XYZ file of C-alpha atoms in Angstrom:
581
model
C 45.838 25.297 9.129
C 44.120 26.717 6.173
C 44.571 30.650 6.113
C 41.070 32.364 5.731
C 42.075 35.686 6.811
C 41.373 37.289 3.477
C 37.752 36.059 3.515
C 35.263 38.730 4.223
C 33.256 38.676 7.202
C 29.539 37.110 6.851
C 26.781 39.541 6.736
C 23.962 39.293 9.286
C 20.748 39.360 7.030
C 18.447 38.764 9.992
C 16.037 36.066 11.411
C 13.447 34.396 9.510
C 10.885 35.379 8.244
C 12.963 38.134 6.950
C 14.024 38.233 3.218
C 16.089 36.048 2.029
C 14.599 33.214 4.119
C 10.952 34.185 4.206
C 8.536 31.621 6.104
C 10.525 28.649 7.107
C 8.340 25.536 7.553
C 9.560 22.664 9.862
C 10.260 19.322 7.859
C 7.227 16.974 8.106
C 9.055 13.857 8.102
C 12.246 12.509 9.693
C 15.800 12.818 8.185
C 16.632 9.992 6.418
C 18.017 6.558 8.085
C 21.414 5.904 7.293
C 22.473 2.256 7.739
C 26.074 3.073 7.629
C 28.819 1.824 4.983
C 28.657 -1.945 4.542
C 30.207 -4.514 2.715
C 28.524 -6.059 -0.473
C 27.401 -9.818 -0.043
C 29.879 -10.666 -2.954
C 32.547 -8.668 -1.134
C 35.185 -11.507 -0.793
C 35.067 -12.190 -4.577
C 35.639 -8.404 -5.840
C 39.003 -7.834 -7.372
C 41.995 -5.912 -5.575
C 43.514 -4.642 -8.805
C 41.072 -3.540 -11.628
C 41.459 -4.898 -15.119
C 39.204 -2.511 -16.865
C 36.149 -4.726 -16.906
C 32.896 -3.797 -14.937
C 32.964 -5.126 -11.493
C 29.580 -6.497 -10.244
C 28.806 -5.778 -6.699
C 25.729 -7.352 -5.117
C 23.515 -6.075 -2.749
C 21.592 -7.833 -0.271
C 18.137 -6.750 -1.983
C 16.861 -3.640 -3.977
C 17.733 -0.787 -1.880
C 18.324 3.075 -2.407
C 22.117 3.332 -2.003
C 25.049 5.468 -2.736
C 28.122 3.766 -3.636
C 31.503 3.931 -1.983
C 35.073 3.584 -3.343
C 38.654 3.559 -2.072
C 41.146 3.336 -4.923
C 44.797 4.223 -5.607
C 46.134 5.169 -9.048
C 46.561 8.202 -11.230
C 44.713 11.363 -11.786
C 42.763 12.220 -14.343
C 41.053 8.866 -15.147
C 37.209 8.154 -15.366
C 35.494 5.883 -12.874
C 31.789 4.986 -13.891
C 29.002 4.037 -11.155
C 25.660 2.306 -12.057
C 23.462 -0.446 -11.072
C 21.786 -2.957 -12.905
C 18.770 -0.875 -12.799
C 20.624 2.132 -14.211
C 19.496 1.268 -17.731
C 15.809 1.355 -17.154
C 14.531 4.773 -18.594
C 17.928 6.088 -18.263
C 18.005 6.119 -14.432
C 20.512 7.421 -12.143
C 24.198 6.689 -12.572
C 27.475 8.717 -11.627
C 30.816 9.677 -12.893
C 34.023 10.183 -11.230
C 37.435 11.704 -12.394
C 40.427 10.404 -10.306
C 43.185 12.515 -8.583
C 46.555 11.084 -7.814
C 46.998 8.371 -5.212
C 44.703 6.844 -2.527
C 41.211 8.429 -2.550
C 37.900 7.802 -1.412
C 34.439 8.832 -3.122
C 30.864 8.407 -2.304
C 28.450 9.135 -4.985
C 25.774 11.084 -2.985
C 22.834 11.086 -5.575
C 21.275 7.903 -4.734
C 20.484 4.983 -7.153
C 19.075 1.680 -6.467
C 19.149 -2.104 -7.806
C 20.326 -5.376 -7.062
C 23.853 -4.753 -8.198
C 26.282 -1.743 -8.083
C 28.542 -1.974 -11.212
C 31.954 0.108 -11.024
C 34.103 0.456 -14.129
C 37.541 1.254 -12.830
C 40.308 1.898 -15.036
C 42.648 -1.009 -15.415
C 45.588 -1.175 -13.054
C 43.970 0.658 -10.197
C 44.440 -0.769 -6.967
C 41.043 -1.305 -5.391
C 41.194 -0.723 -1.391
C 37.493 -0.981 -0.868
C 34.299 -0.943 -2.638
C 31.437 -0.608 -0.055
C 27.531 0.956 -0.257
C 25.498 3.067 2.239
C 21.779 2.133 2.170
C 19.570 5.118 3.372
C 15.709 5.428 3.328
C 12.661 6.691 5.046
C 13.160 6.310 8.777
C 10.951 3.609 10.027
C 11.072 -0.112 11.304
C 9.724 -2.968 9.749
C 7.639 -3.551 13.050
C 4.579 -5.082 11.019
C 5.063 -8.845 10.653
C 2.962 -11.777 8.998
C 4.039 -15.355 8.610
C 1.744 -18.201 7.487
C 2.231 -22.166 6.613
C 2.315 -21.030 2.791
C 5.921 -20.161 1.803
C 4.609 -18.587 -1.549
C 2.512 -16.034 0.238
C 5.568 -15.390 2.730
C 7.638 -14.794 -0.120
C 5.052 -12.263 -1.871
C 4.660 -10.509 1.255
C 8.580 -9.867 2.019
C 8.589 -8.811 -1.794
C 5.816 -6.381 -1.091
C 7.508 -5.050 1.887
C 10.832 -4.496 0.082
C 9.064 -2.836 -3.058
C 7.132 -0.446 -0.485
C 10.071 0.531 1.482
C 12.252 1.475 -1.948
C 9.097 3.722 -3.137
C 9.500 6.037 -0.227
C 11.928 8.748 0.538
C 10.659 12.466 0.878
C 7.455 11.270 -0.734
C 5.973 7.773 -1.901
C 6.875 7.553 -5.446
C 5.799 5.685 -8.385
C 9.230 3.712 -8.546
C 12.645 4.704 -7.694
C 13.953 3.899 -11.260
C 11.742 5.549 -14.027
C 10.052 8.586 -12.158
C 10.474 9.092 -8.541
C 7.080 11.175 -8.497
C 4.022 10.957 -5.880
C 1.450 9.480 -8.171
C -1.577 9.444 -5.762
C -3.037 5.923 -7.118
C 0.309 4.317 -5.902
C 0.254 6.263 -2.669
C -3.418 4.837 -1.688
C -1.997 1.236 -2.128
C 1.422 2.071 -0.415
C -0.442 3.727 2.630
C -2.709 0.761 3.203
C 0.267 -1.379 3.323
C 2.329 0.895 5.556
C -0.413 0.659 8.096
C 0.373 -3.054 8.435
C 4.025 -3.167 7.888
C 5.729 -0.276 9.235
C 5.867 1.825 12.632
C 3.458 4.581 12.919
C 6.280 6.965 11.922
C 5.640 6.068 8.433
C 2.104 8.310 8.939
C 4.342 11.303 8.643
C 5.009 10.753 4.843
C 0.999 9.904 4.161
C -0.076 12.935 5.932
C 2.581 15.059 3.588
C 1.307 13.511 0.472
C -2.378 14.337 1.632
C -1.823 17.974 2.387
C 0.213 18.298 -0.907
C -2.501 16.873 -3.063
C -4.953 19.344 -1.319
C -2.598 22.367 -1.707
C -1.930 21.850 -5.300
C -5.632 22.049 -6.236
C -6.266 23.946 -9.220
C -8.469 27.029 -9.337
C -11.101 25.149 -11.315
C -11.228 22.584 -8.413
C -9.870 19.470 -10.000
C -6.996 17.642 -8.442
C -3.934 16.041 -10.195
C -0.772 14.023 -9.615
C 2.194 13.729 -9.526
C 2.456 16.353 -6.867
C 4.539 18.464 -5.991
C 4.008 18.829 -9.773
C 7.021 19.335 -12.299
C 6.239 18.444 -15.837
C 3.009 16.556 -15.431
C -0.367 18.077 -14.585
C -3.112 15.567 -15.951
C -5.987 14.649 -13.685
C -6.274 11.042 -13.782
C -9.905 10.989 -12.541
C -10.305 7.318 -11.193
C -6.936 7.721 -9.229
C -8.227 11.249 -8.012
C -11.321 9.684 -6.715
C -9.834 6.754 -5.236
C -7.450 9.274 -3.308
C -9.866 11.924 -1.803
C -12.411 9.191 -0.813
C -12.921 5.857 1.135
C -9.635 4.031 0.220
C -7.714 7.000 0.564
C -8.377 10.070 2.956
C -10.944 8.204 5.046
C -8.757 5.033 5.297
C -5.823 7.477 6.508
C -8.077 8.653 9.161
C -9.607 5.366 10.098
C -6.095 3.684 10.996
C -4.489 7.014 12.330
C -7.496 8.753 14.021
C -5.637 12.097 12.438
C -9.144 14.057 12.424
C -7.080 17.492 12.347
C -5.750 16.611 8.871
C -9.085 15.636 7.373
C -10.667 18.874 9.037
C -7.847 20.640 6.989
C -8.413 18.760 3.639
C -12.046 18.236 3.602
C -12.930 21.438 1.880
C -10.718 20.391 -0.794
C -12.455 17.003 -1.125
C -15.898 18.923 -1.170
C -14.563 21.091 -4.085
C -13.230 18.270 -6.165
C -16.339 15.987 -6.160
C -18.539 19.284 -6.943
C -16.618 18.984 -10.304
C -18.432 15.550 -10.682
C -22.534 15.700 -11.536
C -25.231 13.315 -11.915
C -26.738 12.986 -15.136
C -30.120 12.647 -16.502
C -29.942 8.908 -16.028
C -29.204 9.033 -12.471
C -25.547 8.059 -12.845
C -22.267 9.901 -13.115
C -22.343 12.347 -15.963
C -19.285 12.054 -18.614
C -16.760 14.756 -18.339
C -14.515 16.459 -20.760
C -10.970 15.048 -19.932
C -7.333 15.412 -21.181
C -6.844 11.793 -20.302
C -9.096 9.061 -19.322
C -7.095 6.335 -17.447
C -8.800 3.477 -15.540
C -5.855 1.129 -15.226
C -3.037 -0.363 -17.290
C -4.474 -3.032 -19.710
C -7.373 -4.040 -21.733
C -11.040 -4.748 -21.408
C -11.630 -1.478 -19.242
C -15.391 -0.844 -18.741
C -14.803 2.837 -17.828
C -18.734 3.740 -17.334
C -18.613 1.322 -14.394
C -15.254 2.586 -12.825
C -16.581 6.129 -12.950
C -19.638 5.207 -11.051
C -18.122 2.871 -8.625
C -14.970 5.167 -7.985
C -17.171 8.265 -7.401
C -19.592 6.147 -5.055
C -16.740 4.975 -3.067
C -15.479 8.743 -2.939
C -18.730 9.850 -1.835
C -19.057 6.986 0.745
C -15.566 8.733 2.057
C -16.724 12.241 1.960
C -19.794 11.051 3.796
C -17.751 9.545 6.680
C -15.690 12.536 6.859
C -18.586 14.991 6.861
C -19.991 12.897 9.910
C -16.713 12.939 11.773
C -16.517 16.874 11.285
C -20.085 17.683 11.954
C -20.307 18.931 8.345
C -24.397 18.094 8.560
C -25.205 20.676 6.004
C -23.348 18.352 3.509
C -24.970 15.137 4.263
C -28.344 15.635 2.173
C -26.571 16.236 -0.853
C -23.971 13.613 -0.478
C -26.853 10.841 0.341
C -28.869 11.986 -2.581
C -26.064 11.507 -5.060
C -25.319 8.140 -3.571
C -28.833 7.172 -3.702
C -29.318 8.155 -7.301
C -26.275 5.765 -8.319
C -27.646 3.085 -6.053
C -31.283 3.462 -7.646
C -29.784 3.022 -11.156
C -26.443 1.187 -11.240
C -27.809 -2.433 -11.314
C -30.729 -1.854 -13.758
C -28.169 -0.094 -16.021
C -25.101 -2.309 -15.683
C -26.280 -5.914 -14.337
C -26.860 -8.381 -16.992
C -28.104 -11.075 -14.585
C -24.694 -12.829 -14.991
C -22.135 -10.016 -14.639
C -21.646 -5.974 -14.611
C -21.414 -4.743 -17.969
C -21.990 -1.095 -19.654
C -24.285 -1.249 -22.728
C -21.669 0.075 -24.869
C -18.623 -2.209 -23.896
C -18.114 -4.720 -26.445
C -14.882 -6.448 -25.120
C -14.265 -9.274 -22.527
C -15.968 -8.649 -19.323
C -13.986 -6.385 -16.890
C -12.894 -7.959 -13.627
C -12.185 -4.413 -11.992
C -15.626 -3.098 -12.645
C -17.110 -6.183 -11.408
C -14.785 -6.075 -8.279
C -15.249 -2.466 -7.507
C -19.187 -3.031 -7.404
C -18.645 -5.323 -4.459
C -16.467 -2.900 -2.581
C -19.020 -0.279 -3.414
C -21.653 -2.091 -1.617
C -23.778 -1.802 -5.194
C -23.624 -5.565 -5.715
C -25.694 -7.419 -3.393
C -25.077 -11.086 -1.962
C -27.482 -12.749 -4.331
C -25.223 -11.779 -7.278
C -21.883 -13.177 -5.389
C -21.763 -16.297 -7.159
C -22.232 -14.883 -10.346
C -19.534 -12.244 -9.632
C -17.290 -14.854 -8.260
C -17.319 -16.614 -11.654
C -16.229 -13.506 -13.358
C -13.385 -12.604 -11.060
C -12.041 -16.563 -11.135
C -12.174 -16.295 -14.936
C -11.249 -12.603 -16.063
C -7.731 -11.511 -15.533
C -7.328 -8.075 -17.251
C -6.579 -5.929 -13.899
C -2.728 -4.696 -13.517
C -1.115 -5.489 -10.059
C -2.772 -2.010 -9.165
C -6.210 -3.214 -9.691
C -5.476 -6.798 -8.501
C -5.578 -5.662 -4.726
C -9.117 -4.508 -5.185
C -10.302 -7.488 -7.100
C -8.651 -9.832 -4.410
C -10.475 -7.570 -1.751
C -13.928 -8.304 -3.368
C -13.362 -11.812 -3.114
C -12.613 -11.576 0.425
C -15.599 -9.543 1.103
C -17.830 -11.845 -0.648
C -16.669 -14.592 1.551
C -14.353 -16.775 -0.956
C -11.093 -16.611 0.825
C -9.976 -19.836 -0.972
C -10.494 -18.116 -4.528
C -8.710 -14.864 -3.496
C -5.609 -16.922 -2.195
C -5.725 -19.052 -5.294
C -6.290 -16.230 -7.845
C -3.169 -14.249 -6.090
C -0.927 -17.337 -6.148
C -1.687 -17.874 -10.174
C -1.080 -14.077 -11.135
C 1.729 -13.427 -9.178
C 3.512 -16.759 -9.736
C 6.115 -15.161 -12.008
C 7.050 -12.248 -9.445
C 7.313 -14.924 -6.571
C 9.461 -17.089 -8.767
C 11.843 -14.265 -10.031
C 15.293 -13.663 -8.582
C 14.360 -10.132 -7.964
C 13.548 -9.069 -4.523
C 10.932 -6.394 -5.504
C 7.714 -6.655 -7.423
C 7.145 -5.475 -11.167
C 5.039 -2.748 -12.414
C 3.006 -4.922 -14.728
C 2.158 -8.595 -14.821
C 3.911 -11.146 -17.751
C 7.285 -9.449 -16.575
C 6.631 -6.118 -17.829
C 7.141 -2.541 -16.657
C 9.675 -1.312 -13.939
C 11.191 -3.662 -11.250
C 9.709 -1.854 -8.348
C 6.214 -0.565 -8.381
C 4.578 -0.706 -4.665
C 1.361 -0.532 -6.263
C 1.745 -4.219 -6.542
C 1.954 -5.279 -3.023
C -1.664 -5.053 -2.068
C -1.249 -8.689 -1.112
C 0.333 -7.345 1.880
C -2.636 -5.449 2.951
C -5.238 -8.423 2.205
C -3.173 -10.974 4.331
C -3.434 -9.016 7.277
C -6.495 -7.300 6.939
C -8.655 -10.284 5.649
C -6.463 -13.549 5.989
C -5.640 -12.688 9.739
C -8.645 -10.546 9.825
C -7.501 -7.377 11.545
C -8.799 -3.822 10.862
C -9.919 -0.938 12.955
C -13.793 -0.337 13.188
C -13.507 3.324 14.642
C -10.689 5.657 13.999
C -7.316 5.364 15.414
C -8.081 1.694 16.719
C -10.197 2.712 19.635
C -12.018 -0.290 18.572
C -11.221 -3.017 15.866
C -12.045 -6.431 14.668
C -10.244 -9.753 14.142
C -12.869 -11.758 11.752
C -10.245 -14.157 10.372
C -10.636 -15.852 6.507
C -7.821 -18.161 6.321
C -9.195 -20.092 3.556
C -6.600 -22.901 2.809
C -4.114 -21.647 5.471
C -3.689 -23.561 8.833
C -1.258 -21.110 10.798
C -1.100 -17.649 10.755
C 1.541 -15.320 13.099
C 1.431 -11.466 12.570
C 1.900 -8.456 14.331
C 0.055 -5.070 13.410
C 1.550 -1.706 14.464
C -1.378 -0.068 15.121
C -1.438 3.722 16.506
C -2.615 2.114 20.048
C 0.225 -0.235 19.981
C 1.468 -3.332 18.605
C -1.254 -6.485 18.008
C 0.101 -9.688 18.337
C -1.828 -12.329 17.048
C -1.527 -16.083 16.398
C -4.041 -18.335 14.778
C -4.285 -22.100 14.118
C -7.091 -23.676 12.125
C -7.068 -27.342 12.626
C -9.845 -29.924 11.302
C -10.927 -30.257 15.005
C -9.995 -26.923 16.648
C -9.317 -23.227 16.142
C -7.132 -21.224 18.349
C -6.690 -17.372 18.651
C -3.882 -16.102 20.964
C -3.852 -12.388 21.133
C -2.316 -9.299 23.139
C -4.748 -6.326 22.929
C -3.347 -3.128 23.656
C -4.702 -0.659 26.148
C -7.296 1.795 25.390
C -8.947 -0.406 22.974
C -11.739 -2.823 22.696
C -11.382 -5.968 20.304
C -14.115 -7.729 18.467
C -13.250 -11.324 17.780
C -14.752 -13.700 15.769
C -14.414 -17.201 15.827
C -15.087 -18.857 12.537
C -17.655 -21.430 12.175
C -17.027 -24.416 9.931
C -19.299 -25.277 7.206
C -19.397 -29.217 7.748
C -18.548 -29.236 11.777
C -20.438 -27.275 14.693
C -18.326 -25.627 17.428
C -18.715 -28.003 20.785
C -16.829 -25.517 23.108
C -15.200 -22.216 23.451
C -12.449 -21.584 26.325
C -11.167 -18.228 26.967
C -7.866 -18.061 29.102
C -8.687 -21.950 29.898
C -12.242 -21.165 30.804
C -15.259 -22.638 29.198
C -17.552 -19.749 28.078
C -19.618 -21.530 25.342
C -20.824 -25.162 25.026
C -23.472 -26.971 23.259
C -24.577 -23.626 21.474
C -25.248 -21.303 24.194
C -23.102 -19.201 26.649
C -22.545 -21.397 30.027
C -19.808 -18.708 31.850
C -18.357 -15.179 31.442
C -14.677 -14.520 31.332
C -13.271 -11.319 33.052
C -14.598 -8.443 30.970
C -15.279 -10.580 27.916
C -18.854 -9.909 26.431
C -20.640 -12.498 23.899
C -21.603 -10.313 20.974
C -23.810 -12.940 19.293
C -23.368 -14.776 16.023
C -24.031 -14.713 12.193
C -23.809 -17.037 9.558
C -19.895 -17.042 9.717
C -18.694 -16.432 13.309
C -19.251 -16.541 17.191
C -18.491 -12.879 18.302
C -17.020 -12.052 21.618
C -15.540 -8.414 22.677
C -12.566 -7.997 24.634
C -10.864 -5.570 26.601
C -7.082 -5.069 26.772
C -5.025 -7.975 27.842
C -3.785 -11.220 26.869
C -6.176 -13.777 25.620
C -5.761 -17.514 24.564
C -9.200 -18.651 22.770
C -9.755 -21.849 21.565
C -12.916 -23.552 19.761
C -13.423 -27.543 19.693
C -15.429 -29.023 16.737
C -17.380 -32.031 16.315
C -19.335 -33.511 13.344
C -22.710 -32.147 12.659
């Protein structure tokens, strides 16, 4: 019934790309997922009439929420809405000024926390208090369960932390800075590949293009991007981003070569900023800020060389995939220079330490030497001692320390270190992980969730061996675990897997999606021998040799750790029986 007859008619300004619309770009990510208005977990305990004191409404977990109220009272009164996290670095809160009578209001500036705090003037009738959770539109299709409740809780908190740091970009944290720091994104991306359906890949793709498109004229990269009030290159984060664990990992898990083709020139330009010095190692650069990690005892010369080597490794793999063969000689020469000079400069015989580093031994530096492949197997026992005694890394770098232990074959140590370092976070009532150890930093930093990746990639052993999961491997390192049940949401389809490791037997049940080839390894016990192997109830291995073939299965040999078979798509039940040597 509103009379709009006095309104002027709209003017037709034209169809894009005319002014003022200019070039419109399709939104690269889905619209937010709206979970609808929901009751708080303590809804039955909330008052019906306000006494003017804060009302604490409890959320089921730390979430991105818009608080809702339906109240009745006089006009001109102030209602305050906040969360238990709103006081962290003056995070988001809201105010509402009432009108007379019954009224509803939903504060559309999303906030997060474990509780929503309403301060409603005394005497107001409260008809309803609710919340609406929104977030990135993806499903938690990846799962992981094992017989260790601690690890299950840590993974669940990692997943919740991952999801709360996703919206229009991956972010540092929802409390203090909703900004796309790329060191965080590398860890978050790795977790998403094992926890979320492939729609999450679009958020990573968006971040990759933004990092490349914000490259400066001097070829340097920086984050957070899109940029606002910060434009400082954090060199180790940038090397991590464009290299093996960043852009290359995205391609390996997604199979999206078009994006790699689009950003490869930016990678090449950025790595040209870095030079090899007269000593054959990375030459120092004049930087506004040198950041290797939070914490102390950071051995920067080793970190610069290992991160640069991993960036070159990623560039080389991308160049080969793209057919950029003219770039390979220079990339290879730079890698070989570091290979020839790294150990003689930094290896002391017991640990990696740069000559001018006088502080305690850096666990991060020793771990990255392993991950870069610059450390050799005969050094592993010494490095193992370092990683089991030195604990300086932040939760961001702890992922790489744990990965180094797995890559060296020390699964028991990887799990033991994880349980020791993350115990306060697992025992905390919070449903998300903190930024730093020792109960410091914000309450939700997904860079702390690297264990989620490691449990699926190494404990269960699932990872792609060619882009887009055309081929993949299952090489379990269960350590002390006896049972693992997991689903990996690959771009080829879900990969359900169940593992059991008993004293006298090992079993692996797998559903392998179409258009894939799986390489599976049956772990060889150190104190027993494999007596028989059956595949789908048919004995294929007995007394040290192949005795029969299962349909489509190929024996691919053995190494010190595994009997190896290759499987086509299908449902597979594999069992090995052990006997005393």
